């Protein structure tokens, strides 16, 4: 996983980290990830496991567009990470592996697939029956809404079984159309091919807003850049999607966890998530709030910053 805690590998870290921009640091990490995936493929082939392997590499969201941080470009999409615009939710993915039929390799699938659909697709491939998480004794558990997309991937069907994607409390994709229904929608600008550059302002994309108080409607199949609001032209579709989103909200799962306090000492000089990663998880990100061993972390671990 490549994330926004930028860390160069091995002996590159100390010598060059300070001399590289955020984007160059990110590219260096992607290069390492590419090497790791290559080593994994080589090892699977050596162990005669490649022919039974399906490997998926996927992003979970678009790039963050804050020019003072990472300054990613999602050209030609609108918005970025932490938004419901296509620049935040239309992510890239690819599949490989010896189990993938030869005739399907190199094929581009433009039908919608949600990242959660792998939750059902992979077990189904392995012959595992997916059972509901909840039961009568625990009605708080949500139902499994992931769908098996393997028939789409191998070309048995042309239409994805995933035609409805509730993105958030205020946004829904239904077929080719997307509803955004919120008073002031942030991150509403478009990043160019070379975004950001010397003339970039935060207001260009990250701080730009759009008013969707009565609902904005886009055909994201024909207008992936979300430049043309069709709400006034399609009032019946707009209303129908509002009603459907309202229905779906009733099934949204909220765990109602409460953040009371982080689990770090009071005298650290970095973000708690980073401190916990370094001192408690061997450098990996993990939970940092309301940990059961809060007292132990405060009393027995010394910051390495």
Short mmCIF file of C-alpha atoms in Angstrom, two decimals:
data_model
loop_
_atom_site.label_atom_id
_atom_site.label_comp_id
_atom_site.label_asym_id
_atom_site.label_seq_id
_atom_site.Cartn_x
_atom_site.Cartn_y
_atom_site.Cartn_z
CA UNK A 1 0.00 0.00 0.00
CA UNK A 2 1.30 3.45 -0.95
CA UNK A 3 -0.02 6.13 1.38
CA UNK A 4 0.66 9.75 2.25
CA UNK A 5 3.27 9.04 4.92
CA UNK A 6 6.15 9.32 2.46
CA UNK A 7 9.05 7.03 3.20
CA UNK A 8 11.81 6.11 0.81
CA UNK A 9 13.26 2.60 0.97
CA UNK A 10 16.52 1.50 2.51
CA UNK A 11 19.58 3.70 2.16
CA UNK A 12 17.73 6.20 -0.06
CA UNK A 13 15.78 7.46 2.91
CA UNK A 14 18.31 9.52 4.82
CA UNK A 15 20.24 10.92 1.85
CA UNK A 16 17.52 12.04 -0.51
CA UNK A 17 14.19 12.41 1.28
CA UNK A 18 14.67 16.09 2.07
CA UNK A 19 15.79 16.82 -1.49
CA UNK A 20 12.73 15.33 -3.19
CA UNK A 21 9.32 16.88 -3.67
CA UNK A 22 6.25 15.03 -2.39
CA UNK A 23 5.45 13.81 -5.89
CA UNK A 24 8.97 12.45 -6.44
CA UNK A 25 8.86 10.71 -3.07
CA UNK A 26 5.55 9.15 -4.06
CA UNK A 27 6.97 8.00 -7.40
CA UNK A 28 9.90 6.42 -5.57
CA UNK A 29 7.50 4.46 -3.36
CA UNK A 30 5.45 3.35 -6.40
CA UNK A 31 8.68 2.15 -8.00
CA UNK A 32 9.42 0.03 -4.94
CA UNK A 33 5.85 -1.31 -4.99
CA UNK A 34 6.35 -2.28 -8.63
CA UNK A 35 9.51 -4.19 -7.71
CA UNK A 36 7.69 -5.99 -4.87
CA UNK A 37 4.81 -7.05 -7.14
CA UNK A 38 7.36 -8.35 -9.64
CA UNK A 39 9.11 -10.38 -6.95
CA UNK A 40 5.78 -11.77 -5.81
CA UNK A 41 4.91 -12.86 -9.34
CA UNK A 42 8.32 -14.50 -9.77
CA UNK A 43 7.98 -16.42 -6.50
CA UNK A 44 4.46 -17.62 -7.35
CA UNK A 45 5.71 -18.90 -10.68
CA UNK A 46 8.66 -20.65 -9.02
CA UNK A 47 6.22 -22.39 -6.68
CA UNK A 48 3.90 -23.39 -9.57
CA UNK A 49 1.10 -21.29 -8.06
CA UNK A 50 0.77 -18.61 -10.73
CA UNK A 51 -1.74 -20.55 -12.85
CA UNK A 52 -4.13 -20.57 -9.88
CA UNK A 53 -3.57 -16.92 -9.00
CA UNK A 54 -5.76 -13.88 -9.57
CA UNK A 55 -3.93 -10.69 -8.63
CA UNK A 56 -5.73 -7.35 -8.36
CA UNK A 57 -4.00 -4.04 -7.84
CA UNK A 58 -6.46 -1.24 -7.13
CA UNK A 59 -6.62 2.27 -5.80
CA UNK A 60 -9.21 3.07 -3.15
CA UNK A 61 -9.79 6.69 -4.18
CA UNK A 62 -8.53 9.53 -6.32
CA UNK A 63 -5.50 11.63 -5.51
CA UNK A 64 -5.61 14.40 -2.88
CA UNK A 65 -5.61 17.79 -4.60
CA UNK A 66 -4.42 20.10 -1.83
CA UNK A 67 -1.42 21.82 -3.49
CA UNK A 68 0.22 22.43 -0.12
CA UNK A 69 0.33 18.69 0.55
CA UNK A 70 0.53 16.14 -2.25
CA UNK A 71 -0.99 18.11 -5.12
CA UNK A 72 -2.17 15.10 -7.11
CA UNK A 73 -3.77 15.58 -10.50
CA UNK A 74 -6.91 13.63 -11.40
CA UNK A 75 -7.14 15.09 -14.91
CA UNK A 76 -9.65 15.17 -16.58
CA UNK A 77 -11.86 14.37 -13.60
CA UNK A 78 -13.38 16.83 -11.16
CA UNK A 79 -12.30 17.00 -7.52
CA UNK A 80 -10.17 14.52 -5.62
CA UNK A 81 -9.79 12.41 -2.51
CA UNK A 82 -12.41 12.89 0.23
CA UNK A 83 -15.01 14.09 -2.26
CA UNK A 84 -17.87 12.44 -4.14
CA UNK A 85 -16.74 13.91 -7.46
CA UNK A 86 -15.38 11.46 -10.02
CA UNK A 87 -11.85 12.60 -9.18
CA UNK A 88 -12.42 11.23 -5.70
CA UNK A 89 -14.24 7.98 -6.45
CA UNK A 90 -13.40 6.84 -10.00
CA UNK A 91 -10.26 4.84 -9.28
CA UNK A 92 -7.99 2.75 -11.48
CA UNK A 93 -7.43 -0.99 -11.09
CA UNK A 94 -6.02 -3.89 -13.05
CA UNK A 95 -6.16 -7.68 -12.80
CA UNK A 96 -3.58 -10.24 -13.83
CA UNK A 97 -2.63 -13.80 -12.93
CA UNK A 98 -2.46 -17.16 -14.63
CA UNK A 99 -6.07 -17.94 -13.76
CA UNK A 100 -7.33 -15.02 -15.83
CA UNK A 101 -8.41 -16.37 -19.26
CA UNK A 102 -5.89 -15.53 -21.98
CA UNK A 103 -8.49 -13.88 -24.20
CA UNK A 104 -9.43 -11.46 -21.41
CA UNK A 105 -5.91 -10.16 -20.79
CA UNK A 106 -5.48 -6.59 -21.97
CA UNK A 107 -9.24 -6.01 -22.10
CA UNK A 108 -10.53 -2.73 -20.63
CA UNK A 109 -13.74 -2.99 -18.62
CA UNK A 110 -15.68 0.27 -18.38
CA UNK A 111 -18.62 -1.17 -16.47
CA UNK A 112 -18.81 -0.13 -12.78
CA UNK A 113 -17.17 -2.29 -10.10
CA UNK A 114 -17.07 -1.24 -6.46
CA UNK A 115 -13.98 -2.09 -4.41
CA UNK A 116 -16.16 -3.99 -1.94
CA UNK A 117 -17.24 -6.38 -4.69
CA UNK A 118 -13.94 -8.25 -4.32
CA UNK A 119 -15.27 -9.31 -0.90
CA UNK A 120 -17.76 -11.61 -2.63
CA UNK A 121 -15.88 -12.26 -5.88
CA UNK A 122 -12.74 -13.81 -4.34
CA UNK A 123 -14.50 -16.25 -1.94
CA UNK A 124 -16.88 -17.29 -4.72
CA UNK A 125 -13.89 -18.11 -6.94
CA UNK A 126 -12.51 -20.22 -4.10
CA UNK A 127 -15.81 -22.08 -3.70
CA UNK A 128 -16.69 -20.42 -0.40
CA UNK A 129 -20.36 -19.63 0.19
CA UNK A 130 -20.90 -16.08 1.39
CA UNK A 131 -23.24 -16.01 4.37
CA UNK A 132 -24.95 -12.98 5.94
CA UNK A 133 -22.92 -11.31 8.68
CA UNK A 134 -25.90 -10.61 10.90
CA UNK A 135 -28.70 -12.76 12.25
CA UNK A 136 -31.79 -12.40 14.41
CA UNK A 137 -29.63 -12.29 17.53
CA UNK A 138 -27.47 -9.47 16.18
CA UNK A 139 -29.57 -7.26 13.89
CA UNK A 140 -26.97 -4.48 14.12
CA UNK A 141 -24.71 -6.26 11.66
CA UNK A 142 -25.14 -5.07 8.06
CA UNK A 143 -26.00 -7.33 5.17
CA UNK A 144 -23.35 -8.08 2.56
CA UNK A 145 -23.95 -5.84 -0.43
CA UNK A 146 -20.88 -6.91 -2.43
CA UNK A 147 -21.63 -8.70 -5.71
CA UNK A 148 -19.74 -11.32 -7.72
CA UNK A 149 -18.17 -9.55 -10.72
CA UNK A 150 -16.21 -12.56 -12.07
CA UNK A 151 -18.75 -13.24 -14.88
CA UNK A 152 -18.21 -9.65 -16.05
CA UNK A 153 -14.43 -9.97 -15.87
CA UNK A 154 -14.26 -13.15 -17.94
CA UNK A 155 -16.80 -11.86 -20.48
CA UNK A 156 -19.78 -14.08 -19.69
CA UNK A 157 -21.92 -10.96 -19.29
CA UNK A 158 -21.60 -7.47 -20.72
CA UNK A 159 -23.50 -5.57 -18.02
CA UNK A 160 -22.07 -5.26 -14.53
CA UNK A 161 -24.22 -6.58 -11.68
CA UNK A 162 -23.09 -3.45 -9.83
CA UNK A 163 -25.41 -0.72 -11.13
CA UNK A 164 -26.09 1.08 -7.85
CA UNK A 165 -23.35 2.72 -5.80
CA UNK A 166 -24.31 4.82 -2.78
CA UNK A 167 -21.18 6.91 -2.36
CA UNK A 168 -22.13 8.75 0.78
CA UNK A 169 -25.00 10.28 2.70
CA UNK A 170 -25.35 12.85 -0.08
CA UNK A 171 -24.37 11.05 -3.29
CA UNK A 172 -25.60 8.10 -5.35
CA UNK A 173 -24.62 6.54 -8.67
CA UNK A 174 -27.46 4.71 -10.42
CA UNK A 175 -26.59 3.33 -13.83
CA UNK A 176 -25.01 6.11 -15.89
CA UNK A 177 -26.21 8.90 -13.59
CA UNK A 178 -24.84 10.42 -10.43
CA UNK A 179 -26.72 12.50 -7.86
CA UNK A 180 -24.89 14.89 -5.55
CA UNK A 181 -27.26 16.44 -3.02
CA UNK A 182 -25.52 18.77 -0.60
CA UNK A 183 -25.56 22.48 0.20
CA UNK A 184 -21.94 23.31 -0.51
CA UNK A 185 -19.85 20.61 -2.19
CA UNK A 186 -16.11 21.11 -1.68
CA UNK A 187 -13.14 20.08 -3.82
CA UNK A 188 -15.23 21.06 -6.83
CA UNK A 189 -12.56 22.21 -9.28
CA UNK A 190 -10.73 20.50 -12.15
CA UNK A 191 -7.01 19.75 -12.04
CA UNK A 192 -5.07 20.11 -15.29
CA UNK A 193 -2.56 17.72 -16.78
CA UNK A 194 0.34 19.47 -15.04
CA UNK A 195 -1.47 20.41 -11.83
CA UNK A 196 -0.12 21.88 -9.63
CA UNK A 197 2.27 24.40 -11.17
CA UNK A 198 3.74 27.73 -10.17
CA UNK A 199 0.44 29.54 -10.76
CA UNK A 200 -1.76 27.09 -8.86
CA UNK A 201 -3.95 28.44 -6.09
CA UNK A 202 -5.64 26.30 -3.43
CA UNK A 203 -8.96 27.74 -4.59
CA UNK A 204 -8.48 26.24 -8.07
CA UNK A 205 -9.56 22.75 -7.05
CA UNK A 206 -9.23 21.91 -3.38
CA UNK A 207 -11.10 24.93 -1.97
CA UNK A 208 -13.52 25.34 -4.88
CA UNK A 209 -17.19 24.75 -4.00
CA UNK A 210 -20.41 24.02 -5.87
CA UNK A 211 -23.98 24.51 -4.72
CA UNK A 212 -26.06 21.31 -4.99
CA UNK A 213 -28.70 22.23 -2.41
CA UNK A 214 -31.57 21.01 -4.60
CA UNK A 215 -29.48 18.26 -6.17
CA UNK A 216 -26.96 18.13 -9.02
CA UNK A 217 -27.30 15.43 -11.68
CA UNK A 218 -24.58 14.22 -14.02
CA UNK A 219 -24.34 11.54 -16.69
CA UNK A 220 -20.92 10.21 -15.69
CA UNK A 221 -20.84 7.78 -18.63
CA UNK A 222 -20.97 10.59 -21.22
CA UNK A 223 -19.63 13.40 -19.03
CA UNK A 224 -16.96 11.91 -16.77
CA UNK A 225 -15.63 15.41 -16.03
CA UNK A 226 -18.99 16.40 -14.49
CA UNK A 227 -19.20 19.71 -16.31
CA UNK A 228 -22.89 19.59 -17.24
CA UNK A 229 -25.51 19.56 -14.49
CA UNK A 230 -28.62 17.91 -15.97
CA UNK A 231 -30.90 18.46 -12.97
CA UNK A 232 -33.11 21.04 -14.66
CA UNK A 233 -33.43 18.89 -17.79
CA UNK A 234 -34.27 15.68 -15.93
CA UNK A 235 -36.43 16.61 -12.91
CA UNK A 236 -38.14 13.20 -12.76
CA UNK A 237 -34.83 11.29 -12.71
CA UNK A 238 -33.47 13.74 -10.15
CA UNK A 239 -36.45 13.17 -7.86
CA UNK A 240 -36.34 9.40 -8.31
CA UNK A 241 -32.65 9.29 -7.35
CA UNK A 242 -33.29 11.50 -4.33
CA UNK A 243 -35.98 9.11 -3.15
CA UNK A 244 -33.71 6.10 -3.71
CA UNK A 245 -30.88 7.71 -1.78
CA UNK A 246 -33.30 8.51 1.02
CA UNK A 247 -34.31 4.82 1.14
CA UNK A 248 -30.70 3.64 1.13
CA UNK A 249 -29.81 5.92 4.02
CA UNK A 250 -32.01 3.78 6.25
CA UNK A 251 -29.63 0.86 5.66
CA UNK A 252 -26.35 2.73 6.07
CA UNK A 253 -24.24 1.04 8.73
CA UNK A 254 -22.89 3.30 11.45
CA UNK A 255 -20.76 1.71 14.13
CA UNK A 256 -21.26 4.69 16.46
CA UNK A 257 -17.72 4.43 17.81
CA UNK A 258 -16.78 7.46 19.84
CA UNK A 259 -13.33 9.02 19.74
CA UNK A 260 -12.56 9.92 23.35
CA UNK A 261 -8.77 10.15 23.43
CA UNK A 262 -5.78 8.98 21.47
CA UNK A 263 -3.41 6.42 22.96
CA UNK A 264 -0.16 8.37 22.80
CA UNK A 265 1.91 10.07 25.49
CA UNK A 266 1.21 13.73 25.95
CA UNK A 267 4.74 14.91 25.17
CA UNK A 268 5.26 13.54 21.64
CA UNK A 269 6.15 15.95 18.83
CA UNK A 270 4.37 14.24 15.93
CA UNK A 271 0.88 13.10 14.96
CA UNK A 272 -0.37 10.29 17.20
CA UNK A 273 -1.08 7.98 14.25
CA UNK A 274 2.55 8.26 13.14
CA UNK A 275 3.90 7.79 16.65
CA UNK A 276 1.82 4.64 17.19
CA UNK A 277 2.95 3.29 13.81
CA UNK A 278 6.63 3.75 14.71
CA UNK A 279 6.49 2.64 18.33
CA UNK A 280 3.73 0.05 18.38
CA UNK A 281 3.12 -1.43 14.92
CA UNK A 282 6.63 -1.78 13.52
CA UNK A 283 6.22 1.14 11.13
CA UNK A 284 2.75 0.24 9.87
CA UNK A 285 -0.35 2.39 10.31
CA UNK A 286 -2.99 1.05 12.69
CA UNK A 287 -5.59 2.08 15.27
CA UNK A 288 -4.36 4.84 17.56
CA UNK A 289 -7.39 5.77 19.66
CA UNK A 290 -9.09 4.07 22.61
CA UNK A 291 -6.56 1.22 22.69
CA UNK A 292 -6.88 -1.17 25.61
CA UNK A 293 -3.16 -0.90 26.34
CA UNK A 294 -3.30 2.90 26.62
CA UNK A 295 -1.64 2.92 30.03
CA UNK A 296 1.18 0.66 28.84
CA UNK A 297 1.87 2.88 25.84
CA UNK A 298 2.02 5.96 28.02
CA UNK A 299 4.22 4.43 30.68
CA UNK A 300 6.63 2.07 28.93
CA UNK A 301 7.36 3.35 25.42
CA UNK A 302 9.68 6.23 24.70
CA UNK A 303 9.24 8.28 21.54
CA UNK A 304 11.90 7.70 18.90
CA UNK A 305 11.39 11.08 17.23
#
